[in-house]
Coordinates of C-alpha atoms and ligand atoms in Angstrom, one line a residue:
M1 CA -37.0 -13.0 7.6
E2 CA -34.1 -13.1 5.2
E3 CA -32.3 -9.9 6.9
A4 CA -32.6 -11.7 10.6
K5 CA -30.4 -14.0 8.7
R6 CA -27.9 -11.4 7.9
E7 CA -24.8 -11.0 10.2
H8 CA -24.0 -6.5 11.6
F9 CA -21.2 -4.7 12.9
G10 CA -21.3 -4.8 16.0
G11 CA -21.8 -1.5 16.8
R12 CA -20.3 2.2 15.7
L13 CA -16.8 1.6 16.7
A14 CA -16.4 -1.6 15.1
I15 CA -18.6 -0.2 11.8
I16 CA -15.1 2.2 11.3
M17 CA -12.5 -0.1 12.1
A18 CA -13.7 -2.6 9.7
M19 CA -13.8 0.6 7.2
A20 CA -10.7 2.0 8.0
G21 CA -9.3 -1.6 7.5
S22 CA -10.4 -0.8 3.9
A23 CA -9.4 2.4 3.5
I24 CA -6.5 2.0 5.1
G25 CA -3.5 0.2 3.3
L26 CA -1.1 0.4 -0.4
G27 CA -2.4 3.1 -1.2
N28 CA -1.7 5.4 2.2
I29 CA 1.9 3.8 2.5
W30 CA 2.7 2.7 -1.1
R31 CA 0.7 4.9 -3.7
F32 CA 0.3 8.8 -0.9
P33 CA 4.1 8.9 -0.7
Y34 CA 5.6 8.0 -4.2
L35 CA 2.4 10.2 -5.7
A36 CA 2.7 12.9 -3.4
G37 CA 6.2 12.5 -4.2
E38 CA 6.1 13.1 -7.8
H39 CA 3.5 15.6 -7.9
G40 CA 5.0 18.7 -5.5
G41 CA 4.7 17.2 -1.7
A42 CA 2.7 19.8 -0.2
A43 CA 1.0 21.2 -3.3
F44 CA -0.9 17.5 -3.9
I45 CA -2.1 16.9 -0.2
F46 CA -3.4 20.1 0.1
V47 CA -5.5 19.2 -3.6
Y48 CA -6.0 16.0 -1.7
I49 CA -7.9 17.0 0.8
I50 CA -10.4 18.6 -0.5
A51 CA -11.0 16.4 -3.1
S52 CA -11.7 13.2 0.1
L53 CA -14.3 16.1 1.5
F54 CA -16.1 17.5 -1.0
L55 CA -15.7 14.3 -3.9
S56 CA -14.8 11.4 -2.1
L57 CA -17.0 11.8 1.3
P58 CA -20.3 12.7 -0.4
I59 CA -19.3 9.6 -3.4
F60 CA -18.7 7.0 0.3
L61 CA -22.3 8.6 1.8
A62 CA -24.0 7.4 -2.0
E63 CA -22.6 3.9 -1.0
S64 CA -23.0 3.8 2.4
I65 CA -26.9 5.3 1.9
I66 CA -27.3 2.0 -1.3
G67 CA -26.3 -0.6 1.0
R68 CA -27.9 0.1 4.8
R69 CA -31.1 1.1 2.7
S70 CA -31.3 -2.9 0.7
H71 CA -29.0 -4.9 3.3
A72 CA -28.1 -6.2 0.3
N73 CA -24.8 -7.3 -2.1
T74 CA -24.0 -4.5 -4.9
Y75 CA -26.0 -6.5 -7.3
G76 CA -29.0 -7.5 -5.2
A77 CA -28.9 -3.8 -3.8
M78 CA -29.1 -2.3 -7.2
E79 CA -32.4 -5.1 -7.7
K80 CA -33.8 -4.3 -4.8
L81 CA -34.3 -1.0 -4.8
A82 CA -34.6 -0.5 -8.3
P83 CA -36.8 -4.0 -9.4
G84 CA -36.4 -4.6 -13.3
T85 CA -34.2 -2.1 -14.1
K86 CA -31.0 -2.3 -15.8
W87 CA -29.2 -0.8 -13.1
K88 CA -28.1 -4.4 -12.0
W89 CA -26.2 -5.7 -14.8
M90 CA -24.6 -2.2 -14.3
S91 CA -23.7 -3.3 -10.6
I92 CA -21.6 -6.4 -11.7
L93 CA -19.0 -4.4 -13.4
T94 CA -18.6 -3.5 -9.3
I95 CA -18.4 -6.7 -8.7
I96 CA -15.1 -7.6 -11.7
A97 CA -13.6 -4.3 -10.3
P98 CA -12.8 -5.2 -7.0
L99 CA -11.4 -9.4 -8.3
I100 CA -9.5 -7.0 -10.5
I101 CA -7.7 -4.9 -8.3
V102 CA -7.5 -7.4 -5.2
S103 CA -5.4 -9.9 -7.9
Y104 CA -2.6 -7.2 -8.7
Y105 CA -3.4 -6.1 -4.5
S106 CA -2.0 -8.9 -3.4
V107 CA 0.8 -10.0 -5.4
V108 CA 2.2 -6.3 -3.9
G109 CA 0.9 -8.2 -0.6
G110 CA 2.7 -11.2 -0.8
W111 CA 6.2 -8.6 -1.7
S112 CA 5.3 -7.6 1.5
I113 CA 6.0 -11.0 3.1
E114 CA 9.0 -11.6 1.4
Y115 CA 10.4 -8.1 1.8
L116 CA 9.3 -8.6 5.9
L117 CA 11.2 -12.1 5.5
K118 CA 14.5 -10.3 4.3
S119 CA 13.9 -7.3 7.5
L120 CA 13.5 -10.2 9.9
T121 CA 17.1 -11.2 8.7
F122 CA 18.5 -8.4 9.0
S123 CA 19.2 -9.0 4.7
F124 CA 19.3 -5.1 4.1
N125 CA 22.3 -4.5 6.2
N126 CA 25.2 -2.3 5.0
V127 CA 24.2 -3.1 1.0
P128 CA 24.8 -0.3 -0.7
R129 CA 21.4 1.1 -2.6
A130 CA 22.5 -0.2 -6.2
E131 CA 22.3 -3.4 -5.3
I132 CA 19.2 -3.0 -3.8
S133 CA 17.6 -1.9 -6.0
S134 CA 18.3 -5.0 -8.5
M135 CA 17.7 -7.0 -5.7
F136 CA 14.2 -5.8 -5.6
S137 CA 13.6 -6.3 -9.7
S138 CA 15.2 -9.8 -9.6
F139 CA 13.1 -10.8 -6.5
I140 CA 9.6 -9.6 -8.2
A141 CA 11.2 -11.0 -11.9
S142 CA 11.3 -14.5 -10.0
P143 CA 8.4 -17.0 -11.2
W144 CA 8.6 -19.1 -8.1
I145 CA 8.8 -16.9 -4.8
P146 CA 6.2 -13.9 -5.8
I147 CA 3.8 -16.3 -6.6
A148 CA 4.2 -18.1 -3.2
C149 CA 4.4 -14.9 -1.4
H150 CA 1.4 -14.2 -3.3
T151 CA -0.7 -16.9 -2.3
V152 CA 0.2 -17.0 1.2
F153 CA -1.0 -14.0 0.9
L154 CA -4.6 -14.1 -1.1
G155 CA -5.2 -17.5 1.9
T156 CA -4.9 -15.3 4.5
C157 CA -7.7 -13.5 3.4
A158 CA -9.7 -16.3 2.5
V159 CA -9.0 -17.6 5.6
I160 CA -10.6 -14.2 7.8
L161 CA -13.3 -13.8 5.3
T162 CA -14.5 -17.2 5.7
A163 CA -14.7 -16.5 9.7
G164 CA -18.1 -14.2 8.5
V165 CA -18.2 -11.0 8.9
K166 CA -18.1 -10.7 12.6
S167 CA -15.8 -13.4 13.6
G168 CA -13.8 -12.4 10.6
I169 CA -13.9 -9.3 9.1
E170 CA -14.8 -7.4 12.5
K171 CA -11.8 -9.3 14.6
F172 CA -9.3 -8.9 12.4
S173 CA -9.8 -5.4 11.8
N174 CA -10.9 -4.1 15.5
W175 CA -6.9 -5.5 16.9
S176 CA -5.3 -4.6 13.7
V177 CA -6.3 -1.0 12.7
P178 CA -5.3 0.6 16.6
I179 CA -1.6 -1.7 16.4
L180 CA -1.5 0.3 12.9
F181 CA -1.8 3.5 14.1
I182 CA 1.1 3.1 16.8
L183 CA 3.5 1.6 14.7
I184 CA 3.2 4.1 11.8
L185 CA 3.3 6.4 15.4
V186 CA 6.5 4.9 16.1
I187 CA 7.6 4.8 12.8
L188 CA 7.1 8.6 12.1
L189 CA 9.0 9.0 15.8
Y190 CA 12.0 7.5 14.2
S191 CA 12.1 8.5 10.6
L192 CA 11.3 12.3 11.9
T193 CA 15.5 11.8 13.9
L194 CA 17.2 11.3 10.9
P195 CA 19.6 13.6 9.8
G196 CA 18.2 15.7 6.9
A197 CA 14.5 14.5 7.9
M198 CA 13.5 18.2 8.3
D199 CA 13.7 18.4 4.4
G200 CA 11.6 15.6 3.7
V201 CA 8.9 17.3 6.4
E202 CA 9.6 20.9 4.9
Y203 CA 8.6 19.6 1.6
M204 CA 5.6 18.1 3.1
I205 CA 3.8 20.7 4.5
K206 CA 5.7 24.2 1.8
P207 CA 2.9 24.1 -0.9
D208 CA 3.9 25.6 -3.9
F209 CA 0.3 26.4 -5.7
S210 CA 2.2 26.9 -9.1
K211 CA 2.6 23.7 -8.9
I212 CA -0.7 22.8 -9.3
D213 CA -2.2 22.3 -13.2
S214 CA -4.5 19.2 -14.2
K215 CA -1.7 16.6 -14.3
V216 CA -2.1 16.7 -10.2
I217 CA -6.2 17.3 -9.3
L218 CA -6.6 14.5 -11.6
A219 CA -3.9 12.2 -9.2
A220 CA -5.1 13.6 -5.9
M221 CA -8.5 12.6 -6.8
G222 CA -8.6 9.4 -8.2
Q223 CA -6.1 8.4 -5.2
S224 CA -8.6 10.0 -3.4
F225 CA -11.0 7.3 -4.8
Y226 CA -8.2 4.4 -4.3
S227 CA -7.6 5.3 -0.8
L228 CA -11.5 5.2 0.3
S229 CA -12.2 2.2 -1.0
L230 CA -14.7 3.5 -3.1
G231 CA -16.2 3.3 -6.7
V232 CA -15.7 -0.8 -6.1
G233 CA -18.5 -1.8 -4.3
T234 CA -16.4 -2.8 -0.9
I235 CA -18.0 0.4 1.0
L236 CA -21.7 -0.5 0.3
V237 CA -21.6 -4.3 1.0
Y238 CA -19.7 -3.3 4.7
S239 CA -22.6 -0.7 5.2
S240 CA -24.9 -3.9 4.7
Y241 CA -23.4 -4.6 7.5
V242 CA -24.4 -1.5 9.1
S243 CA -27.5 -1.3 11.6
K244 CA -30.3 1.0 11.1
K245 CA -29.8 2.6 14.8
E246 CA -26.1 4.3 13.4
N247 CA -25.6 7.5 12.2
L248 CA -23.7 6.8 8.7
L249 CA -22.3 11.0 8.4
V250 CA -20.6 9.6 11.4
S251 CA -18.7 6.2 10.0
G252 CA -18.2 8.5 7.1
V253 CA -16.6 11.2 8.5
G254 CA -14.3 8.8 10.9
T255 CA -13.5 6.4 8.1
A256 CA -12.1 9.5 6.0
V257 CA -10.6 11.0 9.3
F258 CA -8.9 8.1 10.2
D259 CA -7.7 7.2 6.2
L260 CA -6.2 10.5 5.8
L261 CA -4.5 10.2 9.2
F262 CA -2.8 7.2 8.5
A263 CA -2.4 8.7 5.3
I264 CA -0.3 12.0 6.3
M265 CA 1.9 10.1 9.1
A266 CA 2.9 8.0 6.5
G267 CA 3.7 10.3 3.5
F268 CA 5.8 12.3 7.1
A269 CA 7.4 9.4 7.6
V270 CA 8.7 7.7 4.6
M271 CA 9.7 11.4 2.8
T272 CA 11.5 12.0 5.8
A273 CA 13.3 8.9 5.3
V274 CA 13.5 8.9 1.5
F275 CA 15.0 12.2 2.0
S276 CA 17.4 11.8 4.8
A277 CA 18.8 9.0 2.4
G278 CA 19.0 11.3 -0.5
V279 CA 16.6 9.5 -2.7
K280 CA 14.5 11.6 -5.6
P281 CA 11.2 11.6 -4.0
G282 CA 9.5 11.1 -7.4
A283 CA 11.5 7.9 -7.6
G284 CA 7.6 5.6 -8.6
P285 CA 5.7 2.7 -7.3
G286 CA 9.1 1.0 -6.5
L287 CA 10.2 4.2 -3.7
I288 CA 9.3 1.6 -0.9
F289 CA 10.4 -1.7 -1.4
E290 CA 13.6 -0.2 -3.2
S291 CA 14.7 2.8 -1.2
L292 CA 13.4 2.9 2.8
P293 CA 15.0 -0.9 3.1
Y294 CA 18.4 1.5 2.5
V295 CA 17.1 3.6 4.5
F296 CA 16.3 1.7 7.5
S297 CA 19.1 -0.4 7.6
T298 CA 22.3 2.0 6.4
M299 CA 20.8 5.0 8.1
A300 CA 21.3 3.2 11.7
G301 CA 24.7 4.5 12.2
S302 CA 25.2 3.7 15.8
A303 CA 21.9 1.7 16.2
P304 CA 22.0 -0.8 13.5
I305 CA 19.0 -2.8 15.9
I306 CA 16.8 0.0 16.5
S307 CA 16.8 1.0 12.8
G308 CA 16.8 -3.3 11.7
I309 CA 14.1 -3.6 13.8
I310 CA 12.1 -0.1 12.1
A311 CA 12.2 -1.9 9.2
I312 CA 10.3 -5.1 10.4
L313 CA 7.8 -2.8 12.3
F314 CA 7.5 -1.3 8.6
F315 CA 6.7 -4.4 6.6
V316 CA 4.3 -5.5 9.4
T317 CA 2.4 -2.2 8.6
I318 CA 2.2 -2.6 5.0
L319 CA 1.3 -6.2 5.2
V320 CA -1.7 -6.1 8.1
S321 CA -3.0 -3.2 6.3
A322 CA -2.8 -4.4 3.5
L323 CA -4.6 -7.7 4.5
T324 CA -7.6 -5.7 5.7
S325 CA -8.0 -4.2 2.3
G326 CA -7.3 -7.5 0.8
V327 CA -10.3 -8.9 3.0
S328 CA -13.0 -6.0 1.5
L329 CA -12.0 -6.4 -1.7
M330 CA -12.7 -10.4 -2.0
E331 CA -16.0 -9.5 0.6
V332 CA -17.5 -8.0 -2.4
G333 CA -17.3 -11.0 -4.2
V334 CA -18.0 -13.9 -1.7
A335 CA -21.1 -11.5 -0.6
Y336 CA -22.7 -11.6 -4.3
L337 CA -21.8 -15.6 -4.3
V338 CA -23.4 -16.4 -0.9
E339 CA -26.6 -13.9 -1.3
E340 CA -27.6 -14.1 -5.1
K341 CA -25.9 -17.4 -5.6
K342 CA -26.9 -19.2 -2.9
M343 CA -22.8 -21.0 -2.3
R344 CA -22.3 -21.3 0.8
R345 CA -19.6 -19.0 2.3
G346 CA -16.5 -20.8 2.9
V347 CA -17.3 -22.2 -0.9
A348 CA -18.2 -18.9 -2.5
T349 CA -14.6 -17.5 -0.8
L350 CA -12.7 -20.7 -2.3
S351 CA -14.3 -19.8 -5.6
V352 CA -13.2 -16.1 -5.6
F353 CA -9.8 -17.5 -4.2
I354 CA -9.2 -19.4 -7.4
G355 CA -10.2 -16.5 -9.6
T356 CA -8.2 -14.7 -8.0
W357 CA -4.9 -16.3 -7.8
I358 CA -5.3 -17.6 -11.2
L359 CA -5.0 -13.8 -12.4
G360 CA -3.1 -12.5 -9.3
C361 CA -0.5 -15.2 -10.8
L362 CA -0.1 -14.0 -14.6
C363 CA -0.3 -10.4 -13.0
S364 CA 3.2 -11.6 -10.7
L365 CA 4.9 -13.5 -14.1
S366 CA 4.1 -10.0 -15.8
F367 CA 7.6 -9.1 -14.0
G368 CA 9.3 -11.7 -15.3
P369 CA 8.7 -14.9 -18.0
M370 CA 5.7 -13.4 -19.6
S371 CA 6.8 -9.2 -19.4
G372 CA 6.9 -9.2 -23.6
L373 CA 2.9 -9.4 -23.4
K374 CA 2.2 -6.1 -23.3
I375 CA -1.2 -4.3 -23.3
F376 CA -1.5 -1.2 -23.9
G377 CA 1.7 -0.9 -23.4
E378 CA 1.9 -1.6 -19.8
N379 CA 2.7 -5.6 -19.1
L380 CA -0.5 -7.8 -17.1
F381 CA 0.4 -6.2 -13.6
G382 CA 0.3 -1.9 -15.0
F383 CA -2.4 -2.7 -17.1
C384 CA -4.8 -4.3 -14.1
D385 CA -3.7 -1.2 -12.1
W386 CA -4.6 1.4 -14.2
I387 CA -7.7 -0.4 -15.9
S388 CA -9.6 -0.3 -12.2
S389 CA -8.2 3.3 -10.5
N390 CA -8.6 5.3 -13.6
F391 CA -11.7 3.5 -15.4
L392 CA -14.0 1.1 -13.4
M393 CA -13.5 2.7 -10.0
A394 CA -13.9 5.9 -11.6
L395 CA -16.7 4.4 -13.6
G396 CA -18.3 2.6 -10.6
A397 CA -18.4 5.5 -8.5
L398 CA -20.5 7.4 -11.1
L399 CA -22.9 4.8 -10.8
F400 CA -23.3 4.9 -7.7
S401 CA -24.0 8.7 -7.6
L402 CA -26.3 8.5 -9.9
F403 CA -28.3 5.7 -8.6
V404 CA -28.5 8.1 -5.4
G405 CA -28.5 11.0 -6.8
W406 CA -31.1 10.2 -9.5
K407 CA -31.9 7.4 -9.1
M408 CA -33.5 7.1 -5.6
K409 CA -36.7 9.2 -4.3
K410 CA -35.3 11.5 -3.0
S411 CA -37.3 11.2 0.3
D412 CA -36.0 7.8 0.7
V413 CA -31.9 9.3 0.3
Y414 CA -33.5 11.2 3.0
D415 CA -34.9 9.1 5.4
E416 CA -31.8 6.8 5.3
F417 CA -29.1 9.4 6.0
T418 CA -30.9 11.0 8.3
N419 CA -32.5 8.4 10.1
G420 CA -36.0 8.5 9.0
G421 CA -35.4 12.6 10.3
T422 CA -34.1 11.9 13.9
L423 CA -30.6 12.9 13.6
R424 CA -30.8 16.6 13.6
F425 CA -27.5 17.7 12.2
N426 CA -28.1 15.4 9.5
V427 CA -30.7 16.5 8.5
R428 CA -29.4 20.2 8.2
C429 CA -26.5 19.4 6.1
F430 CA -28.8 17.0 3.6
K431 CA -28.8 19.6 1.5
A432 CA -25.5 20.1 0.9
V433 CA -24.4 16.2 0.9
Y434 CA -27.1 15.2 -2.0
F435 CA -26.3 18.8 -4.0
L436 CA -22.9 17.0 -3.9
I437 CA -24.0 13.7 -5.0
R438 CA -26.6 14.7 -7.4
Y439 CA -24.9 17.4 -9.1
I440 CA -21.3 17.8 -8.3
A441 CA -19.9 14.3 -8.2
P442 CA -21.7 13.2 -12.0
L443 CA -19.8 16.2 -13.0
V444 CA -16.7 15.6 -12.0
I445 CA -16.4 12.1 -12.5
G446 CA -17.4 12.4 -15.7
I447 CA -13.9 15.2 -16.3
I448 CA -12.0 12.5 -14.5
F449 CA -13.4 10.0 -16.5
L450 CA -12.6 11.6 -19.4
S451 CA -9.3 13.1 -18.8
G452 CA -8.5 9.3 -17.5
I453 CA -8.7 7.8 -21.1
L454 CA -7.6 11.2 -22.5
L455 CA -4.2 11.7 -21.2
Ligands
LIG1 N1 -8.3 2.0 0.0 C1 -7.3 0.3 -0.2 C2 -5.8 1.2 0.1 O1 -6.0 2.7 0.4 C3 -7.3 -0.1 -1.4 C4 -8.8 -0.4 -1.4 C5 -9.8 -0.2 -2.7 C6 -9.4 -1.5 -0.8 C7 -10.3 0.2 -3.1 C8 -11.1 -1.7 -1.4 C9 -11.2 -1.7 -2.8 O2 -4.8 0.8 -0.2

C-alpha cells in the first residue's frame, strides 16, 4: 500500500538526468578547476579518475542498493533493512550533513545570481583585474545583497521541491542537464580560441607524476565523493524513487560518466581561460568569481559582445547546475520529514527551507559583520564546508559501505544489484563490486577520514 503511494522516476533516462543533475554542480565548475589548479593539473585528474572508478562508483552503488531495496528515506531505510538496531540513529547524521551543505552551497549559488546580473549589464567590461577581485571581496562582505541572493536561490530550490519528485525534480533535471552540456560545450569552444589557451590545455593533459603525493591523492578522492554527491544520503534517496525494473549499475555508471565528462569540460574551459589571462591556476576558491569575469570581458579583443555573452552563459551554467544539486540536497531532509514525521510535502519543504536559510544567512555574514567568529581558525562558511566535505561525507560513505558490506545479507545485496539474478552482466561483476564495497571502500575511507582529521 505504502509503496504504491510513493513516487517513482519515469524511466532510465529520467533517473540518470536527476542523478546527474545532483552530481553536476558547483563541485564541477567551482571546486574541480581550482583543486586541479592547486594540485598539478593532469596528475590530479589522473588520480581523480582512478578514485571515481574504484572507490566512488562502488559507494554510489552501495547507496543505490540501500535506497532501492527499502524504497524509503535514509532513516526509514535503515529501520526497514535493520529493524530495531542503532543504524537508524547513525543515519540521522546523513540527514543533517546535506542540510549543512545546502546552507553554504546556497550562498555560493546566490553569488552566481549576482554575477549573472552583473554580466547581463556588462558590468565587467574593461574593468582592471585588481578591481574585479576587490569587487568580489567587497560584494561577499556586504550584508544585504548576498543574503537576498541566497534567499532567491534557496527559495527557487524549495519551489521545485514542493512540486514533487516527478513534476518537480524530474521535470527540472530533464531539461536542465542537456542544456548544461550544451552551454559548457559552447564556453569550452570559445575558451579554446583565446590567445595562449594551449598552455592551459597542456597543463590539463600533461601529467607530472612526481606531483602525486598523499595530499593530492586525498584531495582527488575527496573531490570525487563531493562531485558524485556521496555520503549524504542524496543518492540513497534518489534511488528510493527508482523502480525495481531498472538496472542500478547502468544508472550508476551513466551518472558517473556524465559527471566526469562535465568536470573535464568545465576544467578545460576554466583553465584555458585562466592561462590565457595569465592568472595563476592555483588561485583558490575565488578563482571563477575573481578571474573569469575579467577573462571573458577583457580578453574580448575585437568582439566584446561575444565575450560578454559568454560571461552570461557561464554564470547561467553555474546557477542552473547549482540549483539541480541544491534541490537534491534539500530532498534528503524533505523525504525524512514527509515519511517519518508525516508532514505534508509543502510543510516539510518550508521547514527545511527555514532551517537552512538561517544557517545560510550566518554563513553569508561570516564574510562580513560576523567574520570575527572563527571556528578552528575558519569563518562559519569555511567551517561548514570543511566539516561536511572532509568529515561528514566520508563518515556517511563509510556508514553506507559498512551497511551494505557487513550488515545486509549478501543474498539481498546480490538480489538488488542483479534484479534477482536476471541481469547477466551484473551477475558477472557482482563479486568485484561486493569486494570493493565490503573491503576496499571502508579501508580507504578510514584512511581519508583519519588524514582529514590529522592533516
Ligand atoms: N555533487 C554536487 C556538486 O558537484 C554537490 C553535492 C554534494 C550535491 C552532495 C548533493 C550531495 O556540486
